[in-house]
Short mmCIF file of C-alpha atoms in Angstrom, two decimals:
data_model
loop_
_atom_site.label_atom_id
_atom_site.label_comp_id
_atom_site.label_asym_id
_atom_site.label_seq_id
_atom_site.Cartn_x
_atom_site.Cartn_y
_atom_site.Cartn_z
CA MET A 31 76.53 91.23 98.01
CA PHE A 32 79.11 92.37 95.89
CA ASP A 33 82.10 90.12 97.26
CA PHE A 34 82.28 88.35 94.06
CA LEU A 35 84.10 91.10 92.61
CA GLN A 36 87.11 90.58 94.71
CA GLY A 37 89.88 88.98 92.97
CA TYR A 38 88.77 90.53 89.69
CA ASP A 39 90.43 93.88 87.89
CA VAL A 40 87.23 95.54 87.19
CA LEU A 41 88.58 98.83 86.96
CA GLY A 42 91.70 97.72 84.86
CA ALA A 43 89.40 95.76 82.25
CA PHE A 44 87.26 99.25 82.21
CA TRP A 45 90.66 101.33 81.76
CA THR A 46 91.58 98.91 78.69
CA THR A 47 88.00 99.82 77.21
CA VAL A 48 88.92 103.35 77.71
CA LYS A 49 92.25 103.06 76.07
CA LEU A 50 90.84 101.19 73.21
CA THR A 51 87.91 104.05 72.93
CA VAL A 52 90.25 107.00 73.18
CA VAL A 53 92.49 105.93 70.47
CA SER A 54 90.11 104.30 67.77
CA ALA A 55 87.92 107.73 68.37
CA LEU A 56 91.09 109.93 67.38
CA GLY A 57 91.94 107.85 64.54
CA SER A 58 88.42 107.31 63.26
CA LEU A 59 88.24 111.10 63.80
CA VAL A 60 91.28 111.54 61.34
CA LEU A 61 90.36 108.91 58.90
CA GLY A 62 86.76 110.17 58.75
CA THR A 63 87.59 113.74 58.35
CA LEU A 64 89.94 112.66 55.21
CA LEU A 65 87.18 110.44 54.00
CA ALA A 66 84.79 113.31 54.09
CA ALA A 67 87.22 115.70 52.25
CA MET A 68 87.54 113.02 49.79
CA ARG A 69 83.69 112.99 49.32
CA VAL A 70 83.25 116.47 48.81
CA SER A 71 86.36 117.17 46.62
CA PRO A 72 86.23 117.93 43.16
CA VAL A 73 88.30 114.79 41.76
CA PRO A 74 85.77 112.39 40.88
CA LEU A 75 88.38 109.61 41.57
CA MET A 76 88.63 110.57 45.24
CA ARG A 77 84.93 111.13 45.48
CA GLY A 78 84.33 107.57 43.95
CA PHE A 79 86.75 106.06 46.49
CA GLY A 80 85.34 108.11 49.67
CA THR A 81 81.75 106.94 48.63
CA ALA A 82 82.64 103.34 48.08
CA TYR A 83 84.66 103.07 51.23
CA VAL A 84 81.79 104.61 53.17
CA ASN A 85 78.95 102.44 51.70
CA ILE A 86 80.90 98.93 51.76
CA VAL A 87 82.64 99.47 55.30
CA ARG A 88 79.52 100.56 57.20
CA ASN A 89 77.53 97.73 55.74
CA ILE A 90 79.83 94.98 57.29
CA PRO A 91 79.01 93.87 60.57
CA LEU A 92 81.83 94.94 63.11
CA THR A 93 82.04 91.50 64.69
CA VAL A 94 82.97 90.38 60.97
CA ILE A 95 85.43 93.05 60.58
CA ILE A 96 87.26 92.33 63.80
CA VAL A 97 87.19 88.81 63.72
CA PHE A 98 88.77 88.75 60.34
CA SER A 99 91.67 91.33 61.20
CA SER A 100 92.71 88.41 63.73
CA LEU A 101 91.94 85.47 61.95
CA GLY A 102 92.56 86.51 58.16
CA LEU A 103 94.81 89.34 58.38
CA ALA A 104 97.16 88.08 61.40
CA ASP A 105 96.57 84.46 61.41
CA ILE A 106 96.96 83.80 57.72
CA PHE A 107 98.40 86.81 55.86
CA GLY A 108 100.79 87.44 58.66
CA VAL A 109 99.88 91.27 59.38
CA THR A 110 100.58 91.32 63.16
CA MET A 111 100.94 95.43 63.59
CA GLY A 112 104.57 94.88 64.72
CA ALA A 113 103.75 92.86 67.59
CA SER A 114 104.16 88.89 66.64
CA ASP A 115 105.37 87.89 69.90
CA ASN A 116 102.62 89.31 72.02
CA PHE A 117 99.22 88.32 71.25
CA ASP A 118 97.89 90.78 73.69
CA VAL A 119 99.26 93.98 72.29
CA GLN A 120 98.65 92.26 68.72
CA GLY A 121 94.92 91.99 69.66
CA PHE A 122 94.53 95.53 71.17
CA ARG A 123 96.28 97.09 67.83
CA LEU A 124 94.20 94.76 65.53
CA ALA A 125 91.13 96.02 67.44
CA VAL A 126 91.93 99.18 66.90
CA LEU A 127 92.67 99.07 63.48
CA SER A 128 89.21 97.53 62.88
CA LEU A 129 87.11 100.07 64.89
CA VAL A 130 89.02 103.04 63.09
CA GLY A 131 88.08 101.68 59.97
CA TYR A 132 84.58 101.02 60.81
CA HIS A 133 83.87 104.20 63.01
CA ALA A 134 85.52 106.36 60.25
CA ALA A 135 82.71 105.70 57.74
CA PHE A 136 80.32 106.92 60.37
CA VAL A 137 82.30 110.08 61.33
CA CYS A 138 82.70 110.74 57.49
CA GLU A 139 78.82 111.04 57.05
CA ALA A 140 78.29 112.74 60.00
CA LEU A 141 80.86 115.41 59.22
CA ARG A 142 79.67 115.12 55.29
CA SER A 143 75.82 116.33 56.83
CA GLY A 144 77.73 119.36 58.68
CA ILE A 145 79.53 120.30 55.51
CA ASN A 146 76.20 120.42 53.91
CA THR A 147 74.80 122.91 56.68
CA VAL A 148 77.48 125.53 55.35
CA PRO A 149 75.88 128.10 52.72
CA VAL A 150 77.31 127.28 49.05
CA GLY A 151 78.24 131.18 49.19
CA GLN A 152 80.70 130.94 51.64
CA ALA A 153 82.62 128.38 49.80
CA GLU A 154 82.11 130.30 46.40
CA ALA A 155 83.43 133.39 48.37
CA ALA A 156 86.72 131.73 49.37
CA ARG A 157 87.17 130.55 46.05
CA ALA A 158 86.57 133.91 44.74
CA ILE A 159 89.37 135.66 46.93
CA GLY A 160 91.74 132.95 45.90
CA LEU A 161 92.04 130.11 48.21
CA SER A 162 92.53 126.79 46.95
CA PHE A 163 90.05 123.68 47.63
CA SER A 164 92.07 122.43 50.68
CA GLN A 165 92.46 125.93 51.96
CA THR A 166 88.75 126.57 51.67
CA LEU A 167 87.90 123.21 53.43
CA ARG A 168 90.54 123.96 56.30
CA LEU A 169 89.89 127.60 57.06
CA VAL A 170 86.29 128.18 56.17
CA VAL A 171 84.16 125.00 55.75
CA LEU A 172 85.30 122.43 58.14
CA PRO A 173 85.39 124.87 61.22
CA GLN A 174 81.84 125.35 60.78
CA ALA A 175 80.80 121.94 59.98
CA PHE A 176 82.62 120.57 63.16
CA ARG A 177 80.77 122.98 65.13
CA SER A 178 77.64 121.94 63.96
CA VAL A 179 77.86 118.35 63.89
CA ILE A 180 79.42 117.95 67.64
CA ILE A 181 76.02 116.00 68.88
CA PRO A 182 76.17 113.53 65.99
CA LEU A 183 79.79 112.81 66.69
CA ALA A 184 78.85 112.42 70.10
CA ASN A 185 76.37 109.75 69.06
CA VAL A 186 79.37 107.88 67.08
CA LEU A 187 81.71 108.39 69.99
CA ILE A 188 79.01 106.62 72.63
CA ALA A 189 78.35 103.88 69.69
CA LEU A 190 82.32 103.07 69.46
CA THR A 191 82.61 103.13 73.34
CA LYS A 192 79.94 100.47 73.59
CA ASN A 193 81.16 98.70 70.37
CA THR A 194 84.74 98.09 71.91
CA THR A 195 83.00 95.15 73.62
CA VAL A 196 83.32 93.26 70.15
CA ALA A 197 87.09 93.54 70.82
CA ALA A 198 86.53 90.54 73.16
CA ALA A 199 85.72 88.01 70.32
CA ILE A 200 89.53 88.38 69.45
CA GLY A 201 90.67 88.31 73.36
CA VAL A 202 91.29 92.06 74.11
CA ALA A 203 91.36 92.10 77.68
CA GLU A 204 88.56 94.81 78.05
CA ALA A 205 85.40 94.93 80.09
CA ALA A 206 83.23 92.58 78.21
CA SER A 207 86.08 90.01 78.31
CA LEU A 208 86.25 90.22 81.87
CA MET A 209 82.41 89.77 82.06
CA LYS A 210 82.92 86.61 80.26
CA THR A 211 85.56 85.34 82.80
CA MET A 212 83.61 86.14 85.72
CA ILE A 213 80.23 84.76 84.38
CA GLU A 214 82.40 81.56 83.99
CA ASN A 215 83.83 81.47 87.49
CA GLU A 216 81.04 82.80 89.69
CA ALA A 217 77.23 81.73 89.01
CA GLN A 218 76.04 85.20 89.35
CA THR A 219 74.82 86.14 85.78
CA VAL A 220 72.20 89.26 86.74
CA LEU A 221 74.69 90.79 88.76
CA ILE A 222 77.72 90.55 87.15
CA ALA A 223 75.76 91.94 84.19
CA ALA A 224 74.37 94.91 86.04
CA VAL A 225 77.99 95.89 87.26
CA PHE A 226 79.35 96.00 83.88
CA ALA A 227 76.09 97.81 82.53
CA PHE A 228 76.74 100.35 85.07
CA GLY A 229 80.08 100.61 84.06
CA PHE A 230 79.25 101.57 80.48
CA VAL A 231 76.68 103.94 81.77
CA VAL A 232 79.17 105.68 83.84
CA LEU A 233 81.62 105.89 80.49
CA THR A 234 78.84 107.17 78.33
CA LEU A 235 76.52 109.48 79.89
CA PRO A 236 78.90 112.11 80.75
CA THR A 237 80.02 111.70 77.38
CA GLY A 238 76.82 112.38 75.97
CA LEU A 239 75.79 115.26 78.42
CA VAL A 240 79.23 117.13 78.08
CA LEU A 241 79.35 116.90 74.19
CA GLY A 242 75.35 117.60 74.04
CA TRP A 243 75.74 120.94 76.06
CA LEU A 244 79.11 121.72 73.94
CA GLY A 245 77.23 121.07 70.88
CA LYS A 246 74.44 123.56 71.94
CA ARG A 247 76.81 126.42 72.74
CA LEU A 248 79.11 126.06 69.82
CA ALA A 249 76.61 125.65 67.19
CA VAL A 250 76.69 128.24 64.17
CA LYS A 251 73.35 130.15 64.79
CA ARG A 252 72.09 130.75 61.21
CA MET B 161 47.22 115.66 56.16
CA LYS B 162 50.02 113.73 55.71
CA LEU B 163 50.46 113.51 59.17
CA ARG B 164 46.73 112.19 59.75
CA LYS B 165 47.77 109.44 57.04
CA ALA B 166 50.59 108.59 59.15
CA ALA B 167 48.78 108.36 62.19
CA ALA B 168 46.09 106.22 60.41
CA ALA B 169 48.63 103.84 58.83
CA SER B 170 50.27 103.30 62.22
CA ALA B 171 47.09 102.62 63.86
CA ALA B 172 46.26 100.05 61.35
CA VAL B 173 49.79 98.43 61.78
CA LEU B 174 49.03 98.40 65.69
CA ALA B 175 45.86 96.86 65.06
CA LEU B 176 47.62 94.16 63.07
CA ALA B 177 50.27 93.67 65.48
CA ALA B 178 47.71 93.14 68.41
CA THR B 179 45.64 90.49 66.18
CA ALA B 180 49.00 88.90 65.37
CA THR B 181 50.08 88.64 68.99
CA ALA B 182 46.73 87.44 70.14
CA CYS B 183 46.80 84.62 67.55
CA GLY B 184 50.44 83.85 68.57
CA SER B 185 49.73 83.54 72.27
CA SER B 186 46.77 81.35 71.55
CA ASP B 187 48.77 79.15 69.53
CA LYS B 188 51.43 78.86 72.18
CA ASP B 189 48.75 78.12 74.82
CA ASP B 190 47.66 75.23 72.46
CA SER B 191 51.05 73.78 72.32
CA GLY B 192 52.05 74.36 75.88
CA SER B 193 49.24 72.37 77.32
CA SER B 194 49.77 69.39 74.86
CA PRO B 195 53.17 67.71 75.72
CA SER B 196 52.54 67.56 79.22
CA GLY B 197 49.99 64.77 78.43
CA GLY B 198 52.63 63.67 75.66
CA GLY B 199 55.56 63.36 78.32
CA LYS B 200 58.32 65.30 76.32
CA VAL B 201 61.62 65.71 78.53
CA LYS B 202 63.71 68.81 77.75
CA VAL B 203 67.39 68.22 78.25
CA GLY B 204 70.36 70.72 78.08
CA ILE B 205 73.29 70.15 75.80
CA LYS B 206 75.80 72.30 73.68
CA TYR B 207 75.21 72.85 70.16
CA ASP B 208 78.64 73.92 69.00
CA GLN B 209 81.19 71.05 70.63
CA PRO B 210 82.10 68.43 68.07
CA GLY B 211 82.49 64.87 69.83
CA LEU B 212 80.11 65.73 72.79
CA GLY B 213 77.28 67.89 71.54
CA LEU B 214 77.00 69.22 68.23
CA LYS B 215 73.88 70.27 66.07
CA GLN B 216 74.17 68.77 62.58
CA PRO B 217 73.17 70.41 59.39
CA ASP B 218 70.29 68.10 59.29
CA GLY B 219 68.89 69.33 62.64
CA SER B 220 69.92 66.04 64.62
CA PHE B 221 72.20 65.97 67.54
CA ALA B 222 75.34 63.99 68.08
CA GLY B 223 78.22 63.38 70.74
CA PHE B 224 79.16 61.75 73.56
CA ASP B 225 77.04 64.19 75.94
CA VAL B 226 74.15 63.17 73.39
CA ASP B 227 74.72 59.84 73.81
CA VAL B 228 74.69 60.01 77.65
CA ALA B 229 71.41 62.26 77.75
CA THR B 230 69.77 59.85 75.58
CA TYR B 231 70.54 56.60 77.68
CA VAL B 232 69.97 58.62 80.80
CA ALA B 233 66.29 59.69 79.42
CA LYS B 234 65.51 56.02 78.26
CA GLU B 235 66.26 55.07 81.83
CA LEU B 236 63.96 57.67 82.91
CA GLY B 237 61.33 56.08 80.83
CA TYR B 238 61.61 58.32 77.74
CA LYS B 239 61.69 57.26 74.01
CA PRO B 240 64.28 59.04 71.88
CA SER B 241 61.29 60.71 69.80
CA GLN B 242 60.22 62.30 73.52
CA ILE B 243 63.81 63.91 73.93
CA GLU B 244 63.75 67.82 73.24
CA PHE B 245 67.42 68.96 73.23
CA ILE B 246 67.78 72.63 74.34
CA GLU B 247 71.03 74.49 73.72
CA THR B 248 72.27 75.60 77.23
CA LYS B 249 75.50 77.77 76.76
CA SER B 250 78.23 77.69 79.53
CA ALA B 251 76.97 81.02 81.20
CA ASP B 252 73.16 80.01 81.09
CA ARG B 253 73.38 76.12 82.44
CA GLU B 254 72.44 77.25 86.08
CA ASN B 255 69.63 79.47 85.29
CA ALA B 256 68.44 76.96 82.74
CA LEU B 257 68.05 74.59 85.60
CA ALA B 258 66.62 77.00 88.18
CA ARG B 259 64.12 78.10 86.00
CA GLY B 260 63.12 74.90 84.99
CA ASP B 261 63.85 75.13 81.12
CA VAL B 262 65.50 71.74 81.25
CA LYS B 263 65.25 68.71 83.16
CA PHE B 264 68.92 67.99 83.11
CA ILE B 265 71.86 69.16 81.66
CA ALA B 266 74.55 67.06 79.96
CA ALA B 267 76.98 69.72 78.66
CA THR B 268 80.79 69.24 79.38
CA TYR B 269 79.44 70.55 83.00
CA SER B 270 82.39 70.19 85.28
CA ILE B 271 81.74 69.76 88.88
CA THR B 272 82.98 72.56 91.04
CA ASP B 273 82.43 73.81 94.56
CA GLU B 274 80.96 77.03 93.22
CA ARG B 275 78.45 75.38 90.84
CA LYS B 276 77.53 72.95 93.40
CA GLN B 277 76.28 75.75 95.47
CA LYS B 278 73.51 76.56 92.74
CA VAL B 279 72.79 73.25 91.10
CA ASP B 280 73.08 69.30 92.09
CA PHE B 281 75.08 67.05 90.05
CA ALA B 282 74.72 63.30 89.36
CA GLY B 283 77.73 61.50 88.14
CA PRO B 284 80.40 62.14 87.08
CA TYR B 285 80.22 60.37 83.90
CA LEU B 286 83.50 61.40 82.18
CA LEU B 287 86.96 62.37 83.48
CA ALA B 288 88.55 64.96 81.49
CA HIS B 289 91.66 66.80 81.68
CA GLN B 290 92.88 69.97 80.23
CA ASP B 291 95.27 69.05 77.71
CA LEU B 292 96.85 70.70 74.47
CA LEU B 293 96.11 69.84 70.58
CA VAL B 294 99.02 70.19 68.49
CA LYS B 295 100.21 69.58 65.04
CA LYS B 296 101.14 65.98 64.29
CA ASP B 297 104.80 66.49 64.22
CA ALA B 298 104.80 69.03 67.23
CA ASN B 299 107.35 68.24 70.06
CA ILE B 300 105.71 69.22 73.42
CA SER B 301 105.80 66.59 76.17
CA LYS B 302 105.25 68.73 79.56
CA ALA B 303 103.53 71.68 80.65
CA THR B 304 107.10 73.73 81.20
CA ASP B 305 107.27 73.36 77.44
CA LEU B 306 104.67 75.83 77.18
CA ASN B 307 106.74 78.93 78.41
CA GLY B 308 107.17 81.16 75.37
CA LYS B 309 105.05 79.29 73.17
CA LYS B 310 101.81 80.51 71.30
CA LEU B 311 98.68 78.85 72.67
CA CYS B 312 94.95 79.46 71.77
CA SER B 313 92.04 79.29 74.02
CA VAL B 314 88.55 80.60 74.46
CA THR B 315 87.95 84.18 76.25
CA GLY B 316 86.98 83.67 79.97
CA SER B 317 87.42 79.69 79.57
CA THR B 318 88.89 77.81 82.79
CA SER B 319 91.33 76.71 80.81
CA ALA B 320 92.48 80.13 79.61
CA GLN B 321 92.72 81.16 83.37
CA ASN B 322 94.48 78.02 84.18
CA ILE B 323 97.42 78.77 81.44
CA HIS B 324 97.55 82.50 82.66
CA ASP B 325 97.47 81.60 86.51
CA THR B 326 99.38 78.57 87.26
CA ILE B 327 100.52 76.27 84.50
CA ALA B 328 102.49 78.68 82.22
CA PRO B 329 102.18 82.30 83.04
CA LYS B 330 104.88 83.10 80.37
CA ALA B 331 102.96 81.55 77.44
CA ASN B 332 101.77 83.82 74.98
CA LEU B 333 97.80 83.15 75.13
CA LYS B 334 95.69 84.08 72.15
CA LYS B 335 92.08 84.05 72.84
CA TYR B 336 89.49 83.63 70.74
CA SER B 337 85.41 83.47 71.35
CA GLY B 338 85.09 79.82 70.24
CA TYR B 339 87.15 76.82 69.87
CA SER B 340 86.82 76.50 65.93
CA GLU B 341 88.81 79.95 65.74
CA CYS B 342 91.54 78.48 67.63
CA ILE B 343 91.49 75.22 65.67
CA ALA B 344 91.80 77.53 62.31
CA ALA B 345 94.77 79.39 64.19
CA LEU B 346 96.69 76.07 64.91
CA GLN B 347 95.99 74.79 61.12
CA SER B 348 97.45 78.30 59.65
CA GLY B 349 100.42 77.91 62.09
CA ALA B 350 99.62 81.30 63.92
CA VAL B 351 99.49 79.17 67.35
CA ASP B 352 101.45 76.08 68.41
CA ALA B 353 98.62 74.78 70.53
CA VAL B 354 95.16 74.82 71.24
CA THR B 355 94.13 74.07 75.06
CA THR B 356 90.89 73.15 76.94
CA ASP B 357 89.62 69.67 77.98
CA ASP B 358 90.91 66.75 76.16
CA SER B 359 87.43 65.24 75.44
CA ILE B 360 86.76 68.63 73.51
CA LEU B 361 90.03 68.60 71.68
CA ALA B 362 89.32 65.12 70.72
CA GLY B 363 86.11 65.67 69.37
CA PHE B 364 87.42 68.43 67.29
CA ALA B 365 90.45 66.31 66.13
CA ALA B 366 88.01 63.48 65.27
CA GLN B 367 86.28 65.64 62.92
CA ASP B 368 87.00 64.18 59.17
CA LYS B 369 88.29 67.54 57.96
CA TYR B 370 91.05 67.50 60.55
CA LYS B 371 91.73 63.74 60.38
CA ASP B 372 95.34 62.78 60.75
CA GLN B 373 96.34 66.60 61.16
CA PHE B 374 96.37 66.92 64.87
CA LYS B 375 97.30 65.19 68.04
CA LEU B 376 96.57 65.44 71.91
CA ALA B 377 99.84 66.17 73.85
CA GLY B 378 98.34 63.96 76.76
CA LEU B 379 99.64 66.29 79.53
CA LYS B 380 96.60 65.98 81.72
CA LEU B 381 97.04 69.61 83.20
CA SER B 382 93.72 69.61 85.49
CA ASN B 383 90.84 67.27 86.53
CA GLU B 384 87.53 67.89 84.90
CA ASN B 385 84.64 65.97 86.34
CA TYR B 386 81.63 66.15 84.07
CA GLY B 387 78.69 65.69 85.62
CA ILE B 388 74.95 65.83 84.79
CA GLY B 389 73.46 69.00 86.39
CA VAL B 390 70.02 68.74 87.99
CA LYS B 391 67.79 71.52 89.90
CA LYS B 392 69.00 72.05 93.27
CA GLY B 393 67.36 70.00 95.85
CA ASP B 394 65.78 67.28 93.17
CA ALA B 395 67.58 64.48 95.12
CA GLU B 396 65.11 61.86 93.30
CA LEU B 397 66.17 62.64 90.38
CA GLU B 398 69.78 62.72 90.70
CA LYS B 399 69.64 59.29 92.18
CA LYS B 400 67.76 57.85 89.43
CA ILE B 401 70.38 59.50 87.01
CA ASN B 402 73.02 57.90 89.06
CA THR B 403 71.35 54.56 88.75
CA ALA B 404 71.36 54.88 84.84
CA LEU B 405 74.75 56.21 84.53
CA GLU B 406 75.89 52.86 86.54
CA LYS B 407 73.90 50.60 84.21
CA MET B 408 75.13 52.54 81.23
CA VAL B 409 78.68 51.53 82.29
CA SER B 410 78.07 48.07 83.34
CA ASP B 411 76.31 47.12 80.28
CA GLY B 412 78.93 48.30 78.10
CA ALA B 413 77.08 51.13 76.21
CA TRP B 414 79.21 53.97 77.97
CA LYS B 415 82.59 52.53 76.28
CA GLN B 416 80.79 52.12 73.16
CA ALA B 417 79.94 55.90 73.33
CA VAL B 418 83.11 56.69 74.13
CA GLU B 419 84.49 54.82 71.33
CA LYS B 420 82.26 56.15 68.68
CA ASN B 421 82.65 59.66 69.28
CA PHE B 422 86.33 59.95 70.29
CA GLY B 423 87.94 57.02 68.37
CA PRO B 424 89.37 58.56 65.46
CA ALA B 425 91.29 61.08 67.63
CA LYS B 426 93.21 58.34 69.45
CA TYR B 427 92.01 59.66 72.53
CA GLN B 428 93.62 57.91 75.60
CA TYR B 429 90.39 58.23 77.63
CA GLU B 430 90.09 57.77 81.28
CA GLN B 431 88.09 54.35 82.69
CA ALA B 432 84.42 55.47 83.42
CA PRO B 433 84.73 57.18 87.03
CA LYS B 434 82.59 55.84 89.65
CA VAL B 435 79.56 57.92 90.42
CA GLY B 436 79.96 60.28 93.46
CA VAL B 437 84.09 60.12 93.11
CA ILE B 438 85.34 63.45 92.23
CA VAL B 439 88.68 63.33 91.41
CA LYS B 440 90.41 66.50 92.56
#
């Protein structure tokens, strides 16, 4: 029944999906944390930038962002991410850039809700003993904030995993791209879709379970 | 108190939705029963391929596939006003025929052994070849020139696989989800050539906005026999369509349609293929 799978590197395609997910997750975690710090900082200019970034980027469809990164940035403006001679590498890097830029907005908002769970008194106390803004954030607020938003962040991660399929639009050889190839060659639409759906469940279900369990364990009891 | 209000509101919404769907379904029944008497024919084409099957801004359809489908439908006894064109994307063609959504499909449907297991084909009605579209002044004359060149094709398409597997494994292949993006990349100089069937490329090159910018390289990298897909086992319809295709070639309508749709691209098209003869 599954002999149509022969001759296709399904695991390799999912491996690209995993790489795309992990790299983009790390990138969006860093950028998202920076944005969250901006949005709660005492400097109006930074607050304004953070707010504008989040509100603009999260309201643009990811497909538009990814296709623009390739058609606009790479093809017209010549931004090739250091890989002008290899479209496979270029596509991967452009996809990471887009996924990071897009999901950072969601990480930022999840994290900001976590920051809001930390009682104001904690920040006031930190300021009172002479910590600077960045010290307060790093040592007092963020560690507590992260512990309370593990589950929302898990949701962002799961969404990110599935959103990697949009990268097929610019030819990144991940799972959705191989699915298109297989549907073109084999007349087995339903079975092929089922195989790839199963693949994504295998990737995302454990993520949800593990991070859900971790989130419950580490939550700050108040 | 609030909760009860919300519950009441949602109940009202549900009731509304129920009545709305009731209306909707009865409407559908009405429209479903009338055409069977009126005699409409549903034909699968593509909506997004200039020169072959393109839905135009005013809602009408144009292209070579559309002309062939219209001619065949006429021979089957349907007036142009009785034809209802339905979009059948590449991945959905076999299912649309099996479900009976369409009577036949004329949508750049290459006859292959894998597909023959699922559907039957009338024709072929056009012999196309995989080819390259390049800038007007470009210099590519044989397939081996392609190694190291920047090419563009569509994710998952047979053309992209051919380049990768056999024709030029060392070519730098960019993949997009549609040919329009590839043409844009070719225009901006990000790639040296776009590759797929020459008929599709000719359709793009013949568009007014690209006139005199591109040319076909004429490499004939593969043979694509476009057939008309019919439901598996419907030998009677297949035979009728074959007769219609033969007539279309013999009375000159075929040549006229080719000239009309591909002419501006200076497409060196093959002579009309004989019905039942598949060029491997």
